[in-house]
Short mmCIF file of C-alpha atoms and ligand atoms in Angstrom, two decimals:
data_model
loop_
_atom_site.label_atom_id
_atom_site.label_comp_id
_atom_site.label_asym_id
_atom_site.label_seq_id
_atom_site.Cartn_x
_atom_site.Cartn_y
_atom_site.Cartn_z
CA MET A 1 -0.01 0.02 0.01
CA SER A 2 1.50 3.38 -0.88
CA HIS A 3 1.73 5.94 1.87
CA ALA A 4 -1.82 7.09 2.62
CA VAL A 5 -0.96 10.44 4.17
CA ALA A 6 1.49 11.27 1.37
CA ARG A 7 -1.30 10.60 -1.16
CA LEU A 8 -3.74 12.73 0.77
CA ARG A 9 -1.18 15.53 0.86
CA ALA A 10 -0.58 15.24 -2.90
CA THR A 11 -4.32 15.35 -3.65
CA ARG A 12 -4.72 18.40 -1.49
CA LEU A 13 -1.77 20.15 -3.08
CA ALA A 14 -3.15 19.42 -6.59
CA ARG A 15 -6.54 20.82 -5.64
CA SER A 16 -5.39 24.03 -3.92
CA THR A 17 -5.28 27.20 -5.93
CA ARG A 18 -2.80 28.83 -3.64
CA PRO A 19 0.55 27.18 -2.82
CA PHE A 20 0.76 25.91 0.75
CA VAL A 21 3.74 27.53 2.48
CA ALA A 22 4.92 25.77 5.61
CA ARG A 23 6.77 27.98 8.03
CA GLY A 24 10.52 27.88 7.55
CA SER A 25 10.04 25.96 4.32
CA ARG A 26 12.76 27.72 2.34
CA ALA A 27 15.28 24.96 2.98
CA PRO A 28 14.89 22.02 0.61
CA ARG A 29 12.97 19.12 2.12
CA CYS A 30 13.17 15.38 1.60
CA PRO A 31 10.08 14.51 -0.51
CA GLN A 32 9.54 11.30 1.51
CA CYS A 33 9.84 12.34 5.15
CA ARG A 34 9.32 16.10 4.58
CA LEU A 35 12.33 16.94 6.78
CA GLN A 36 15.05 19.35 5.74
CA ALA A 37 18.07 18.06 3.87
CA GLY A 38 20.59 16.81 6.43
CA TYR A 39 17.84 15.76 8.84
CA CYS A 40 16.17 13.11 6.66
CA LEU A 41 14.52 10.37 8.73
CA CYS A 42 13.97 7.89 5.90
CA ALA A 43 16.81 5.54 6.84
CA TRP A 44 15.20 5.09 10.28
CA ARG A 45 11.77 3.99 9.16
CA PRO A 46 11.08 0.79 11.13
CA LYS A 47 9.88 -2.35 9.42
CA VAL A 48 7.31 -4.16 11.56
CA VAL A 49 4.29 -6.33 11.03
CA ALA A 50 1.03 -5.28 12.69
CA GLU A 51 -2.26 -7.08 12.97
CA SER A 52 -4.07 -3.79 13.53
CA ALA A 53 -4.97 -1.24 10.89
CA MET A 54 -5.34 2.52 11.20
CA CYS A 55 -7.85 4.85 9.63
CA LEU A 56 -6.86 8.52 9.95
CA LEU A 57 -9.53 11.16 9.52
CA MET A 58 -7.53 14.31 9.03
CA TYR A 59 -8.87 17.77 9.62
CA ASP A 60 -8.26 20.39 6.94
CA ALA A 61 -4.57 21.19 6.55
CA GLU A 62 -3.39 18.50 8.97
CA PRO A 63 -1.65 16.37 6.25
CA MET A 64 0.20 19.52 5.11
CA LYS A 65 1.72 20.40 8.49
CA PRO A 66 5.40 19.40 8.81
CA SER A 67 4.80 18.56 12.46
CA ASN A 68 1.88 16.20 11.73
CA THR A 69 2.51 12.80 13.35
CA GLY A 70 -0.25 10.94 11.49
CA TRP A 71 2.34 10.68 8.72
CA LEU A 72 4.56 8.57 11.00
CA ILE A 73 1.70 6.12 11.66
CA ALA A 74 1.38 5.51 7.91
CA ASP A 75 5.17 4.95 7.79
CA VAL A 76 5.02 2.20 10.40
CA VAL A 77 1.61 0.52 10.13
CA ALA A 78 1.25 -0.97 6.61
CA ASP A 79 -2.53 -0.96 6.67
CA THR A 80 -3.07 2.73 7.22
CA ALA A 81 -5.76 4.62 5.35
CA ALA A 82 -6.15 8.40 5.48
CA PHE A 83 -9.05 10.63 4.52
CA GLY A 84 -9.61 14.33 4.63
CA TRP A 85 -12.61 15.11 6.79
CA ALA A 86 -15.43 17.38 5.67
CA ARG A 87 -18.72 18.12 7.41
CA THR A 88 -20.83 17.99 4.27
CA GLU A 89 -19.38 15.07 2.35
CA VAL A 90 -17.81 11.70 3.00
CA ASP A 91 -15.44 9.79 0.78
CA PRO A 92 -17.16 6.59 -0.46
CA ALA A 93 -13.82 4.79 0.03
CA LEU A 94 -14.05 5.57 3.74
CA LEU A 95 -17.57 4.14 3.99
CA ALA A 96 -16.39 1.05 2.06
CA LEU A 97 -13.50 0.58 4.46
CA LEU A 98 -15.80 0.83 7.51
CA GLU A 99 -18.20 -1.65 5.89
CA ASP A 100 -15.48 -4.20 5.06
CA PRO A 101 -16.22 -7.26 7.26
CA GLN A 102 -12.54 -8.02 7.82
CA TRP A 103 -12.28 -5.00 10.11
CA GLN A 104 -13.62 -4.27 13.55
CA PRO A 105 -13.62 -0.46 13.69
CA TYR A 106 -13.00 1.33 17.00
CA VAL A 107 -13.45 5.09 17.10
CA VAL A 108 -10.79 6.42 19.48
CA PHE A 109 -12.32 9.25 21.52
CA PRO A 110 -12.73 10.25 25.18
CA GLY A 111 -15.63 8.32 26.70
CA GLU A 112 -16.98 11.15 28.84
CA TYR A 113 -18.55 12.68 25.72
CA VAL A 114 -20.23 9.47 24.59
CA ALA A 115 -23.26 7.39 25.74
CA ALA A 116 -21.87 4.88 28.25
CA GLY A 117 -23.12 1.80 26.38
CA ARG A 118 -20.88 2.58 23.46
CA VAL A 119 -17.65 3.01 25.38
CA VAL A 120 -14.99 0.33 25.74
CA ASN A 121 -11.57 0.57 27.40
CA GLN A 122 -9.96 -2.58 25.98
CA VAL A 123 -9.62 -4.13 22.57
CA ALA A 124 -11.57 -7.41 22.53
CA PRO A 125 -9.83 -10.52 21.19
CA MET A 126 -10.78 -10.70 17.54
CA PRO A 127 -12.67 -13.64 16.09
CA ALA A 128 -10.96 -15.47 13.20
CA GLY A 129 -10.87 -13.36 10.04
CA LYS A 130 -11.34 -10.05 11.84
CA ARG A 131 -8.72 -7.42 12.67
CA PRO A 132 -9.01 -4.18 14.65
CA LEU A 133 -9.24 -0.92 12.71
CA PHE A 134 -8.56 2.14 14.83
CA VAL A 135 -10.30 5.30 13.60
CA LEU A 136 -8.22 8.27 14.74
CA LEU A 137 -9.35 11.87 14.48
CA ASP A 138 -6.19 13.74 13.54
CA ALA A 139 -7.00 17.30 14.56
CA THR A 140 -6.90 19.72 17.47
CA TRP A 141 -9.19 18.84 20.36
CA SER A 142 -11.98 21.24 19.38
CA GLU A 143 -11.79 20.13 15.75
CA ALA A 144 -11.88 16.49 16.82
CA ARG A 145 -15.04 17.12 18.88
CA LYS A 146 -16.71 18.65 15.88
CA MET A 147 -15.64 15.75 13.66
CA PHE A 148 -16.96 13.22 16.15
CA ARG A 149 -20.34 14.97 16.45
CA LYS A 150 -20.80 15.52 12.74
CA SER A 151 -19.83 12.13 11.34
CA PRO A 152 -23.02 10.04 11.58
CA TYR A 153 -21.32 7.11 9.79
CA LEU A 154 -19.17 6.56 12.92
CA GLU A 155 -22.16 6.30 15.27
CA ARG A 156 -22.62 2.54 15.09
CA PHE A 157 -19.09 1.66 16.18
CA PRO A 158 -17.73 1.21 19.68
CA VAL A 159 -15.72 4.10 21.09
CA LEU A 160 -12.35 3.12 22.50
CA SER A 161 -11.70 5.52 25.34
CA LEU A 162 -8.18 5.46 26.76
CA LEU A 163 -8.29 5.34 30.54
CA PRO A 164 -6.26 7.93 32.49
CA GLU A 165 -4.18 5.14 34.04
CA GLN A 166 -3.43 3.66 30.61
CA VAL A 167 -2.37 7.08 29.38
CA SER A 168 -0.27 7.88 32.43
CA ARG A 169 1.46 4.45 32.40
CA TYR A 170 2.25 5.05 28.75
CA ARG A 171 3.48 8.57 29.42
CA LEU A 172 5.62 7.37 32.30
CA ARG A 173 7.27 4.71 30.16
CA ARG A 174 7.98 7.25 27.46
CA SER A 175 8.95 9.88 30.02
CA THR A 176 7.12 12.52 28.07
CA ARG A 177 6.13 15.65 29.94
CA ASP A 178 3.49 16.82 27.49
CA ASP A 179 -0.02 16.84 28.91
CA HIS A 180 -1.76 15.31 25.97
CA LEU A 181 -0.76 12.53 23.63
CA CYS A 182 -0.15 13.33 19.98
CA THR A 183 -1.84 11.26 17.29
CA ALA A 184 1.15 8.91 16.87
CA GLU A 185 1.21 8.25 20.62
CA VAL A 186 -2.50 7.49 20.65
CA ALA A 187 -1.90 5.07 17.76
CA ALA A 188 0.99 3.42 19.66
CA LEU A 189 -1.20 2.95 22.72
CA CYS A 190 -3.97 1.41 20.56
CA LEU A 191 -1.43 -0.96 19.02
CA GLU A 192 -0.36 -1.97 22.51
CA LEU A 193 -3.93 -2.63 23.60
CA ALA A 194 -4.39 -4.81 20.50
CA GLY A 195 -1.28 -6.84 21.31
CA ASP A 196 0.81 -5.36 18.48
CA ARG A 197 3.73 -4.78 20.83
CA ASP A 198 6.55 -4.53 18.25
CA ALA A 199 4.67 -2.02 16.14
CA ALA A 200 3.75 -0.03 19.28
CA ALA A 201 7.36 0.10 20.45
CA ALA A 202 8.71 0.91 16.98
CA LEU A 203 6.20 3.73 16.51
CA GLY A 204 7.14 5.26 19.90
CA HIS A 205 10.86 5.22 19.11
CA TYR A 206 10.22 6.47 15.57
CA LEU A 207 8.21 9.38 16.95
CA ASP A 208 11.08 10.25 19.35
CA ALA A 209 13.59 10.13 16.47
CA PHE A 210 11.25 12.26 14.33
CA THR A 211 11.05 14.84 17.13
CA GLU A 212 14.85 14.94 17.40
CA HIS A 213 15.25 15.35 13.62
CA TYR A 214 12.43 17.90 13.41
CA LEU A 215 13.72 20.05 16.28
CA GLY A 216 17.29 19.60 15.05
CA ALA A 217 16.34 21.03 11.69
CA LYS A 218 14.35 23.82 13.28
CA HIS A 219 17.17 24.98 15.53
CA ALA A 220 20.07 23.90 13.29
CA LEU A 221 21.42 21.47 15.91
CA PRO A 222 23.70 18.53 15.15
CA LEU A 223 21.93 15.16 14.97
CA ASP A 224 22.82 12.43 17.44
CA GLU A 225 22.20 9.22 15.55
CA ASP A 226 23.35 7.27 18.60
CA SER A 227 20.60 8.66 20.86
CA PRO A 228 18.38 6.12 22.74
CA SER A 229 15.61 6.38 20.14
CA HIS A 230 18.01 5.69 17.26
CA ARG A 231 19.63 2.83 19.12
CA ALA A 232 16.20 1.32 19.82
CA LEU A 233 15.18 1.70 16.16
CA ARG A 234 18.15 -0.38 15.02
CA ASP A 235 16.26 -3.47 16.22
CA PHE A 236 13.52 -2.74 13.69
CA LEU A 237 15.53 -1.80 10.58
ZN1 ZN B 1 13.64 11.61 4.15
#
C-alpha cells in the first residue's frame, strides 16, 4: 500500500489554488519524510508487522503540516488509510473501508462525551478473520469534537476511550512531559492494547527520532544518531 498520508497531501496540493507555504520551508525538504536536507529520517523507518490497521480522519490542513505525526503512523503501520474530513461530504472509500467485514472499527475518543453503552476501554480478542481498525481523528481537540459529532457514519461503532491510568502508564514509560498525547502516541497505545507490541514500540521510538530530527532542523542542531531512540530503532531496521 502506498503511503496514505502522502497521497492525501498530494491530492490536497493538486486541488489548492494557492501554494501551501509551511513555516521555515525555504530549505529544501526530503520529498519522503518532509524533513530538511541533512535531517532526513527515511533511513530510520522501522519495518514491523502489525495485525491492527489505522484509519486517519484528518482535519483540513493537517496532512500539510510538517509537524503532523499521522504521517509517522502511515510509515510504520502498513494498513493505514487516510481521509480528509469534511462536514458536508464523505469519501465513499471511507464508507467502504468501514463496511469491510474483515475489520472491527474502533473510534478512538474520550468516553466522557459518549453514551456509556458505546464506550470500551480494551480491545476485545478478535474472532478469526477479523482485525481491529482504529479510527483516529487527527486534529486539534476542538476540531476532533466537531468531527466526532458531525460524522453520523461513525455512530454505530464502539468508542475506544483510553483510561487515564493507561495514558499515564504510557506517558511514564515514554517519560514525556506533554499533557496530551499526539496522534502517533495514541496510535501506539492502541497498538499496545491490540497486542501489536513490536509495532507499538517501533512507533514510539520512531516518533522520538522524528522529534529529534524535526527540532534539530528547526534549531540547526547537530543530529545524534546514537541517541536512545536511534539505538532502539536499530532493532527494527
Ligand atoms: Zn527523508
